[in-house]
Amino acid sequence: MSTEKNISLKAYNTFGIDVRAKEFISVNTRSELKEIVSKSEDFFILSGGSNLLLTRDIDKLVIHLNLKGKEVLKENERSVYVKVQAGENWHEFVVWCLEHDFGGVENLSLIPGNVGTAPMQNIGAYGVELKDFMHELEALEIQSGKIVTFKNKDCQFGYRDSIFKNHAKGKYIITSVTYKLTKHNHKLNTSYGAIQSELERNGVKNPTIKDISKAVIAIRQSKLPDPREIGNSGSFFKNPVISKHQFRQLQHKHPKVPYYIVSETEVKVPAGWLVEQCGFKGRRWGDAGVHKKQALVLVNYGNATGLQIFELSQKIQKEVKERFQIDLEAEVNII
Ligand code: EPU
């Protein structure tokens, strides 16, 4: 373990923001992590950097989680429990599951980021969320230095939300996650319209988990920018939930507004639609912009600063509020 000083974090965040870390250390094992955490007064944990907007230099020690490894803990005829270390890349884990014919994760193909941060925001796409197949996770409790286990229900998962974004925030470092996956008897989720059309287009009648993954990858590639080419953090905002009453007024003015029913009293409206209606889609200010195919994704075309992206996000929030009286909440962690 060696510490580097004053290094750029550009390669460590998918937005590609060039801020500096005062000190930087990459940890490869849980014991290294425990040791460095016990010795450090103040630090910043960096994992896949895929849900992060860095608006300033990090004036402390940055601990880069690089814990690797996957192991099958137990299995029976129908299911398998796989324990994955936090620093494993999410999509590489999905590919590994497909190769082993383990089902559950296929709808979450191509999501940037690492396994350890996936539970924090309960990653989700195309009708599936991580909470649907996560069994438990282990985390280092910073104050006590102990490893604690969180069962699925302890994580208080919600839409892009968990206990780790709320009252457990900053108190734990997730070190590994155990998933319960299916063998042979996969429960396929093709409810999402775009998946159905993509399968039809490919002439697939009885899809396998690999077919679903292929369809999801094609859909994502058609509208979401690849962070290796254009810096971004996926959806920048959460889809807002509004009252049915407010939704009726909105629908009255805009009969074509897309929506998802949340409950008897609440409706979720796609933030991408709201942002597009305000005229932001495809616009660019210097190197900061709004993606041309999906208005929910803010992008860095090269040398935007975190502050420029942040200011753009505020401008969008202001316009959406003025036009629709709806508050957009950032999904990305802004530092
Ligand atoms: N829409 C627009 N304009 C846009 C973008 C979307 O009108 O620029 C409309 C679409 O026409 C569609 C609706 O909004 O009717 C929903 O769009 P889409 O299917 O692209 O999904 P989303 O609600 O914008 C969410 C997730 C994505 C996830 C997709 C698919 C959130 C914040 N985002 O996006 O997650 O991939 O559904 O399940 O819930 C992420 O979290 O980083 C992410 C990419």
GROMACS .gro file of C-alpha atoms and ligand atoms in nm:
model
  379
    1MET     CA    1   0.000   0.000   0.000
    2SER     CA    2   0.154   0.329  -0.099
    3THR     CA    3   0.008   0.677  -0.099
    4GLU     CA    4   0.036   0.907  -0.397
    5LYS     CA    5   0.014   1.282  -0.358
    6ASN     CA    6  -0.174   1.544  -0.555
    7ILE     CA    7  -0.309   1.318  -0.832
    8SER     CA    8  -0.582   1.387  -1.087
    9LEU     CA    9  -0.910   1.198  -1.037
   10LYS     CA   10  -1.013   1.238  -1.403
   11ALA     CA   11  -0.969   0.866  -1.475
   12TYR     CA   12  -1.159   0.769  -1.159
   13ASN     CA   13  -1.496   0.932  -1.228
   14THR     CA   14  -1.716   0.856  -1.528
   15PHE     CA   15  -1.796   1.227  -1.573
   16GLY     CA   16  -1.424   1.268  -1.644
   17ILE     CA   17  -1.392   1.572  -1.418
   18ASP     CA   18  -1.034   1.679  -1.363
   19VAL     CA   19  -1.010   1.755  -0.992
   20ARG     CA   20  -0.720   1.658  -0.770
   21ALA     CA   21  -0.687   1.444  -0.461
   22LYS     CA   22  -0.450   1.565  -0.191
   23GLU     CA   23  -0.355   1.202  -0.123
   24PHE     CA   24  -0.466   0.881  -0.293
   25ILE     CA   25  -0.440   0.517  -0.198
   26SER     CA   26  -0.580   0.208  -0.367
   27VAL     CA   27  -0.675  -0.077  -0.130
   28ASN     CA   28  -0.687  -0.436  -0.257
   29THR     CA   29  -0.797  -0.628   0.051
   30ARG     CA   30  -1.036  -0.586   0.339
   31SER     CA   31  -0.752  -0.589   0.591
   32GLU     CA   32  -0.572  -0.310   0.402
   33LEU     CA   33  -0.897  -0.114   0.409
   34LYS     CA   34  -0.941  -0.171   0.783
   35GLU     CA   35  -0.584  -0.067   0.852
   36ILE     CA   36  -0.596   0.255   0.652
   37VAL     CA   37  -0.938   0.354   0.790
   38SER     CA   38  -0.824   0.296   1.149
   39LYS     CA   39  -0.518   0.517   1.090
   40SER     CA   40  -0.688   0.803   0.904
   41GLU     CA   41  -0.874   1.093   1.058
   42ASP     CA   42  -1.057   1.197   0.747
   43PHE     CA   43  -1.094   1.032   0.409
   44PHE     CA   44  -1.310   1.006   0.099
   45ILE     CA   45  -1.416   0.667  -0.036
   46LEU     CA   46  -1.404   0.628  -0.412
   47SER     CA   47  -1.535   0.321  -0.588
   48GLY     CA   48  -1.644   0.308  -0.953
   49GLY     CA   49  -1.698   0.687  -0.961
   50SER     CA   50  -2.005   0.640  -1.177
   51ASN     CA   51  -2.261   0.822  -0.969
   52LEU     CA   52  -2.052   1.116  -0.871
   53LEU     CA   53  -2.010   1.480  -0.971
   54LEU     CA   54  -1.686   1.622  -0.834
   55THR     CA   55  -1.707   2.001  -0.817
   56ARG     CA   56  -1.385   2.061  -0.622
   57ASP     CA   57  -1.048   1.915  -0.529
   58ILE     CA   58  -1.060   1.656  -0.253
   59ASP     CA   59  -0.846   1.802   0.019
   60LYS     CA   60  -0.803   1.473   0.205
   61LEU     CA   61  -0.702   1.112   0.157
   62VAL     CA   62  -0.897   0.941  -0.122
   63ILE     CA   63  -0.931   0.566  -0.062
   64HIS     CA   64  -0.993   0.383  -0.386
   65LEU     CA   65  -1.176   0.052  -0.324
   66ASN     CA   66  -1.016  -0.213  -0.539
   67LEU     CA   67  -1.134  -0.530  -0.362
   68LYS     CA   68  -1.171  -0.808  -0.620
   69GLY     CA   69  -1.314  -1.158  -0.633
   70LYS     CA   70  -1.632  -1.362  -0.680
   71GLU     CA   71  -1.718  -1.685  -0.506
   72VAL     CA   72  -2.011  -1.921  -0.506
   73LEU     CA   73  -2.107  -1.959  -0.140
   74LYS     CA   74  -2.375  -2.224  -0.179
   75GLU     CA   75  -2.616  -2.356  -0.435
   76ASN     CA   76  -2.901  -2.598  -0.480
   77GLU     CA   77  -3.110  -2.711  -0.775
   78ARG     CA   78  -3.279  -2.375  -0.818
   79SER     CA   79  -3.057  -2.100  -0.683
   80VAL     CA   80  -2.701  -1.994  -0.625
   81TYR     CA   81  -2.554  -1.746  -0.376
   82VAL     CA   82  -2.263  -1.553  -0.519
   83LYS     CA   83  -2.047  -1.328  -0.301
   84VAL     CA   84  -1.883  -1.048  -0.496
   85GLN     CA   85  -1.617  -0.808  -0.369
   86ALA     CA   86  -1.702  -0.437  -0.381
   87GLY     CA   87  -1.439  -0.334  -0.635
   88GLU     CA   88  -1.560  -0.568  -0.910
   89ASN     CA   89  -1.696  -0.388  -1.213
   90TRP     CA   90  -2.076  -0.427  -1.229
   91HIS     CA   91  -2.109  -0.512  -1.597
   92GLU     CA   92  -1.820  -0.761  -1.585
   93PHE     CA   93  -2.009  -0.934  -1.304
   94VAL     CA   94  -2.325  -0.943  -1.522
   95VAL     CA   95  -2.127  -1.098  -1.808
   96TRP     CA   96  -1.982  -1.359  -1.568
   97CYS     CA   97  -2.339  -1.445  -1.452
   98LEU     CA   98  -2.453  -1.489  -1.813
   99GLU     CA   99  -2.157  -1.717  -1.884
  100HIS     CA  100  -2.255  -1.933  -1.587
  101ASP     CA  101  -2.626  -1.914  -1.676
  102PHE     CA  102  -2.707  -1.743  -1.344
  103GLY     CA  103  -3.021  -1.533  -1.382
  104GLY     CA  104  -3.147  -1.214  -1.217
  105VAL     CA  105  -2.903  -0.945  -1.326
  106GLU     CA  106  -2.955  -0.951  -1.706
  107ASN     CA  107  -3.185  -0.645  -1.716
  108LEU     CA  108  -2.911  -0.448  -1.541
  109SER     CA  109  -2.655  -0.506  -1.816
  110LEU     CA  110  -2.414  -0.226  -1.904
  111ILE     CA  111  -2.478  -0.011  -1.596
  112PRO     CA  112  -2.152   0.168  -1.521
  113GLY     CA  113  -1.998   0.142  -1.175
  114ASN     CA  114  -1.890  -0.119  -0.925
  115VAL     CA  115  -2.061  -0.394  -0.731
  116GLY     CA  116  -2.006  -0.227  -0.393
  117THR     CA  117  -2.185   0.095  -0.473
  118ALA     CA  118  -2.475  -0.068  -0.657
  119PRO     CA  119  -2.678  -0.124  -0.335
  120MET     CA  120  -2.633   0.236  -0.219
  121GLN     CA  121  -2.868   0.367  -0.482
  122ASN     CA  122  -3.045   0.036  -0.546
  123ILE     CA  123  -2.952   0.044  -0.914
  124GLY     CA  124  -3.238  -0.031  -1.147
  125ALA     CA  125  -3.334  -0.050  -1.512
  126TYR     CA  126  -3.594  -0.206  -1.739
  127GLY     CA  127  -3.827  -0.328  -1.467
  128VAL     CA  128  -3.566  -0.475  -1.231
  129GLU     CA  129  -3.392  -0.334  -0.925
  130LEU     CA  130  -3.096  -0.467  -0.730
  131LYS     CA  131  -3.319  -0.524  -0.426
  132ASP     CA  132  -3.499  -0.799  -0.622
  133PHE     CA  133  -3.201  -1.036  -0.600
  134MET     CA  134  -2.960  -0.901  -0.338
  135HIS     CA  135  -2.932  -1.139  -0.044
  136GLU     CA  136  -2.704  -0.954   0.198
  137LEU     CA  137  -2.396  -0.738   0.211
  138GLU     CA  138  -2.096  -0.686   0.435
  139ALA     CA  139  -1.971  -0.346   0.533
  140LEU     CA  140  -1.695  -0.201   0.745
  141GLU     CA  141  -1.842   0.006   1.024
  142ILE     CA  142  -1.607   0.301   1.028
  143GLN     CA  143  -1.639   0.393   1.394
  144SER     CA  144  -1.591   0.046   1.542
  145GLY     CA  145  -1.370  -0.106   1.271
  146LYS     CA  146  -1.600  -0.411   1.270
  147ILE     CA  147  -1.746  -0.591   0.970
  148VAL     CA  148  -2.125  -0.597   0.990
  149THR     CA  149  -2.385  -0.777   0.778
  150PHE     CA  150  -2.692  -0.610   0.631
  151LYS     CA  151  -2.968  -0.842   0.513
  152ASN     CA  152  -3.179  -0.723   0.219
  153LYS     CA  153  -3.452  -0.584   0.445
  154ASP     CA  154  -3.198  -0.398   0.664
  155CYS     CA  155  -3.094  -0.193   0.361
  156GLN     CA  156  -3.433  -0.012   0.345
  157PHE     CA  157  -3.429  -0.010  -0.032
  158GLY     CA  158  -3.646   0.235  -0.223
  159TYR     CA  159  -3.642   0.390  -0.568
  160ARG     CA  160  -3.273   0.479  -0.620
  161ASP     CA  161  -3.246   0.483  -0.243
  162SER     CA  162  -3.120   0.285   0.057
  163ILE     CA  163  -3.019   0.329   0.420
  164PHE     CA  164  -2.668   0.414   0.292
  165LYS     CA  165  -2.800   0.737   0.139
  166ASN     CA  166  -2.990   0.822   0.456
  167HIS     CA  167  -2.911   0.765   0.821
  168ALA     CA  168  -2.627   0.518   0.757
  169LYS     CA  169  -2.465   0.768   0.520
  170GLY     CA  170  -2.090   0.800   0.575
  171LYS     CA  171  -2.092   0.538   0.852
  172TYR     CA  172  -2.014   0.222   0.654
  173ILE     CA  173  -1.800   0.109   0.363
  174ILE     CA  174  -1.957  -0.177   0.169
  175THR     CA  175  -1.691  -0.444   0.115
  176SER     CA  176  -1.886  -0.726  -0.053
  177VAL     CA  177  -2.237  -0.810  -0.172
  178THR     CA  178  -2.403  -1.152  -0.192
  179TYR     CA  179  -2.662  -1.209  -0.461
  180LYS     CA  180  -2.918  -1.485  -0.484
  181LEU     CA  181  -2.946  -1.582  -0.850
  182THR     CA  182  -3.148  -1.839  -1.037
  183LYS     CA  183  -3.023  -2.149  -1.217
  184HIS     CA  184  -3.218  -2.283  -1.519
  185ASN     CA  185  -3.560  -2.167  -1.391
  186HIS     CA  186  -3.504  -1.799  -1.467
  187LYS     CA  187  -3.780  -1.548  -1.399
  188LEU     CA  188  -3.747  -1.331  -1.704
  189ASN     CA  189  -3.866  -0.972  -1.689
  190THR     CA  190  -3.966  -0.854  -2.035
  191SER     CA  191  -4.240  -0.620  -1.913
  192TYR     CA  192  -4.060  -0.313  -2.041
  193GLY     CA  193  -4.196  -0.220  -2.384
  194ALA     CA  194  -3.855  -0.143  -2.532
  195ILE     CA  195  -3.727  -0.493  -2.442
  196GLN     CA  196  -4.026  -0.655  -2.611
  197SER     CA  197  -3.976  -0.456  -2.931
  198GLU     CA  198  -3.602  -0.529  -2.935
  199LEU     CA  199  -3.664  -0.905  -2.892
  200GLU     CA  200  -3.922  -0.895  -3.170
  201ARG     CA  201  -3.681  -0.708  -3.393
  202ASN     CA  202  -3.426  -0.986  -3.334
  203GLY     CA  203  -3.689  -1.253  -3.404
  204VAL     CA  204  -3.653  -1.399  -3.051
  205LYS     CA  205  -3.964  -1.582  -2.932
  206ASN     CA  206  -3.837  -1.772  -2.629
  207PRO     CA  207  -3.572  -1.544  -2.483
  208THR     CA  208  -3.282  -1.664  -2.269
  209ILE     CA  209  -3.111  -1.440  -2.016
  210LYS     CA  210  -2.843  -1.375  -2.279
  211ASP     CA  211  -3.109  -1.254  -2.527
  212ILE     CA  212  -3.246  -1.015  -2.266
  213SER     CA  213  -2.901  -0.883  -2.185
  214LYS     CA  214  -2.835  -0.832  -2.558
  215ALA     CA  215  -3.163  -0.641  -2.594
  216VAL     CA  216  -3.088  -0.421  -2.291
  217ILE     CA  217  -2.740  -0.347  -2.422
  218ALA     CA  218  -2.882  -0.245  -2.761
  219ILE     CA  219  -3.142  -0.017  -2.599
  220ARG     CA  220  -2.889   0.145  -2.368
  221GLN     CA  221  -2.639   0.195  -2.649
  222SER     CA  222  -2.905   0.358  -2.863
  223LYS     CA  223  -2.978   0.634  -2.613
  224LEU     CA  224  -2.722   0.646  -2.333
  225PRO     CA  225  -2.373   0.782  -2.398
  226ASP     CA  226  -2.078   0.550  -2.327
  227PRO     CA  227  -1.877   0.717  -2.047
  228ARG     CA  228  -1.555   0.606  -2.217
  229GLU     CA  229  -1.650   0.832  -2.507
  230ILE     CA  230  -1.852   1.113  -2.347
  231GLY     CA  231  -1.825   1.179  -1.974
  232ASN     CA  232  -2.154   1.124  -1.788
  233SER     CA  233  -2.312   0.968  -1.481
  234GLY     CA  234  -2.624   0.815  -1.629
  235SER     CA  235  -2.949   0.971  -1.514
  236PHE     CA  236  -2.857   1.293  -1.339
  237PHE     CA  237  -3.199   1.339  -1.176
  238LYS     CA  238  -3.449   1.100  -1.024
  239ASN     CA  239  -3.787   1.070  -1.189
  240PRO     CA  240  -4.008   1.290  -0.968
  241VAL     CA  241  -4.314   1.154  -0.791
  242ILE     CA  242  -4.608   1.395  -0.785
  243SER     CA  243  -4.963   1.382  -0.652
  244LYS     CA  244  -5.238   1.246  -0.873
  245HIS     CA  245  -5.404   1.584  -0.851
  246GLN     CA  246  -5.100   1.768  -0.985
  247PHE     CA  247  -5.056   1.498  -1.249
  248ARG     CA  248  -5.414   1.547  -1.377
  249GLN     CA  249  -5.345   1.917  -1.429
  250LEU     CA  250  -5.022   1.834  -1.612
  251GLN     CA  251  -5.195   1.575  -1.829
  252HIS     CA  252  -5.470   1.819  -1.910
  253LYS     CA  253  -5.214   2.059  -2.060
  254HIS     CA  254  -4.993   1.785  -2.207
  255PRO     CA  255  -5.208   1.485  -2.297
  256LYS     CA  256  -4.902   1.293  -2.420
  257VAL     CA  257  -4.702   1.311  -2.096
  258PRO     CA  258  -4.557   0.965  -2.016
  259TYR     CA  259  -4.614   0.842  -1.660
  260TYR     CA  260  -4.597   0.545  -1.423
  261ILE     CA  261  -4.857   0.492  -1.150
  262VAL     CA  262  -4.683   0.466  -0.812
  263SER     CA  263  -4.981   0.430  -0.580
  264GLU     CA  264  -5.345   0.531  -0.540
  265THR     CA  265  -5.235   0.887  -0.481
  266GLU     CA  266  -4.903   0.927  -0.659
  267VAL     CA  267  -4.766   0.926  -1.012
  268LYS     CA  268  -4.406   0.923  -1.136
  269VAL     CA  269  -4.321   1.144  -1.432
  270PRO     CA  270  -4.003   1.091  -1.640
  271ALA     CA  271  -3.759   1.371  -1.561
  272GLY     CA  272  -3.620   1.331  -1.914
  273TRP     CA  273  -3.954   1.435  -2.058
  274LEU     CA  274  -3.975   1.742  -1.832
  275VAL     CA  275  -3.619   1.848  -1.921
  276GLU     CA  276  -3.687   1.799  -2.292
  277GLN     CA  277  -4.008   2.007  -2.271
  278CYS     CA  278  -3.799   2.292  -2.127
  279GLY     CA  279  -3.587   2.285  -2.443
  280PHE     CA  280  -3.263   2.153  -2.293
  281LYS     CA  281  -3.223   1.831  -2.488
  282GLY     CA  282  -2.907   1.832  -2.701
  283ARG     CA  283  -2.801   2.180  -2.588
  284ARG     CA  284  -2.446   2.259  -2.494
  285TRP     CA  285  -2.268   2.532  -2.300
  286GLY     CA  286  -1.895   2.498  -2.357
  287ASP     CA  287  -1.817   2.136  -2.274
  288ALA     CA  288  -2.117   2.092  -2.044
  289GLY     CA  289  -2.437   1.973  -2.207
  290VAL     CA  290  -2.755   1.771  -2.211
  291HIS     CA  291  -2.734   1.448  -2.408
  292LYS     CA  292  -2.904   1.464  -2.747
  293LYS     CA  293  -3.082   1.129  -2.714
  294GLN     CA  294  -3.180   1.128  -2.345
  295ALA     CA  295  -3.241   1.461  -2.170
  296LEU     CA  296  -3.196   1.304  -1.825
  297VAL     CA  297  -2.825   1.259  -1.886
  298LEU     CA  298  -2.588   1.552  -1.843
  299VAL     CA  299  -2.260   1.518  -2.028
  300ASN     CA  300  -1.903   1.643  -2.024
  301TYR     CA  301  -1.778   1.676  -2.381
  302GLY     CA  302  -1.417   1.698  -2.262
  303ASN     CA  303  -1.305   1.971  -2.030
  304ALA     CA  304  -1.615   2.082  -1.844
  305THR     CA  305  -1.558   2.148  -1.476
  306GLY     CA  306  -1.776   1.989  -1.213
  307LEU     CA  307  -1.906   2.336  -1.127
  308GLN     CA  308  -2.016   2.398  -1.487
  309ILE     CA  309  -2.213   2.071  -1.487
  310PHE     CA  310  -2.356   2.157  -1.146
  311GLU     CA  311  -2.462   2.505  -1.263
  312LEU     CA  312  -2.629   2.349  -1.566
  313SER     CA  313  -2.817   2.110  -1.338
  314GLN     CA  314  -2.937   2.405  -1.129
  315LYS     CA  315  -3.050   2.593  -1.438
  316ILE     CA  316  -3.252   2.285  -1.543
  317GLN     CA  317  -3.405   2.248  -1.196
  318LYS     CA  318  -3.506   2.615  -1.199
  319GLU     CA  319  -3.671   2.596  -1.543
  320VAL     CA  320  -3.856   2.274  -1.462
  321LYS     CA  321  -3.980   2.425  -1.136
  322GLU     CA  322  -4.098   2.744  -1.304
  323ARG     CA  323  -4.268   2.567  -1.591
  324PHE     CA  324  -4.416   2.264  -1.413
  325GLN     CA  325  -4.396   2.342  -1.039
  326ILE     CA  326  -4.203   2.015  -0.998
  327ASP     CA  327  -3.879   1.978  -0.800
  328LEU     CA  328  -3.613   1.766  -0.967
  329GLU     CA  329  -3.385   1.591  -0.723
  330ALA     CA  330  -3.031   1.496  -0.828
  331GLU     CA  331  -2.967   1.122  -0.835
  332VAL     CA  332  -2.593   1.175  -0.862
  333ASN     CA  333  -2.384   1.248  -0.551
  334ILE     CA  334  -2.254   1.602  -0.577
  335ILE     CA  335  -1.929   1.665  -0.391
  336EPU     N1  336  -3.830   1.080  -2.240
  336EPU     C1  337  -3.846   1.196  -2.312
  336EPU     N2  338  -3.732   1.266  -2.342
  336EPU     C2  339  -3.608   1.226  -2.307
  336EPU     C3  340  -3.595   1.108  -2.231
  336EPU     C4  341  -3.708   1.035  -2.199
  336EPU     O1  342  -3.955   1.235  -2.349
  336EPU     O2  343  -3.512   1.294  -2.341
  336EPU     C5  344  -3.949   0.997  -2.214
  336EPU     C6  345  -3.946   0.871  -2.301
  336EPU     O3  346  -4.005   0.893  -2.422
  336EPU     C7  347  -4.022   0.772  -2.219
  336EPU     C8  348  -3.997   0.816  -2.076
  336EPU     O4  349  -3.948   0.950  -2.081
  336EPU     O5  350  -4.159   0.781  -2.246
  336EPU     C9  351  -3.900   0.726  -2.003
  336EPU     O6  352  -3.774   0.725  -2.067
  336EPU     P1  353  -3.672   0.602  -2.052
  336EPU     O7  354  -3.739   0.475  -2.086
  336EPU     O8  355  -3.549   0.639  -2.128
  336EPU     O9  356  -3.643   0.591  -1.899
  336EPU     P2  357  -3.617   0.700  -1.787
  336EPU    O10  358  -3.733   0.703  -1.694
  336EPU    O11  359  -3.575   0.830  -1.848
  336EPU    C10  360  -3.515   0.531  -1.615
  336EPU    C11  361  -3.392   0.521  -1.531
  336EPU    C12  362  -3.273   0.475  -1.613
  336EPU    C13  363  -3.306   0.339  -1.673
  336EPU    C14  364  -3.435   0.353  -1.757
  336EPU    C15  365  -3.482   0.218  -1.808
  336EPU    C16  366  -3.421   0.685  -1.353
  336EPU    C17  367  -3.377   0.816  -1.297
  336EPU     N3  368  -3.363   0.650  -1.468
  336EPU    O12  369  -3.491   0.634  -1.711
  336EPU    O13  370  -3.163   0.458  -1.525
  336EPU    O14  371  -3.200   0.292  -1.753
  336EPU    O15  372  -3.541   0.407  -1.676
  336EPU    O16  373  -3.533   0.144  -1.702
  336EPU    O17  374  -3.503   0.616  -1.293
  336EPU    C18  375  -2.966   0.560  -1.434
  336EPU    O18  376  -3.020   0.549  -1.323
  336EPU    O19  377  -2.853   0.611  -1.448
  336EPU    C19  378  -3.040   0.517  -1.553
  336EPU    C20  379  -2.990   0.533  -1.675
   0.00000   0.00000   0.00000
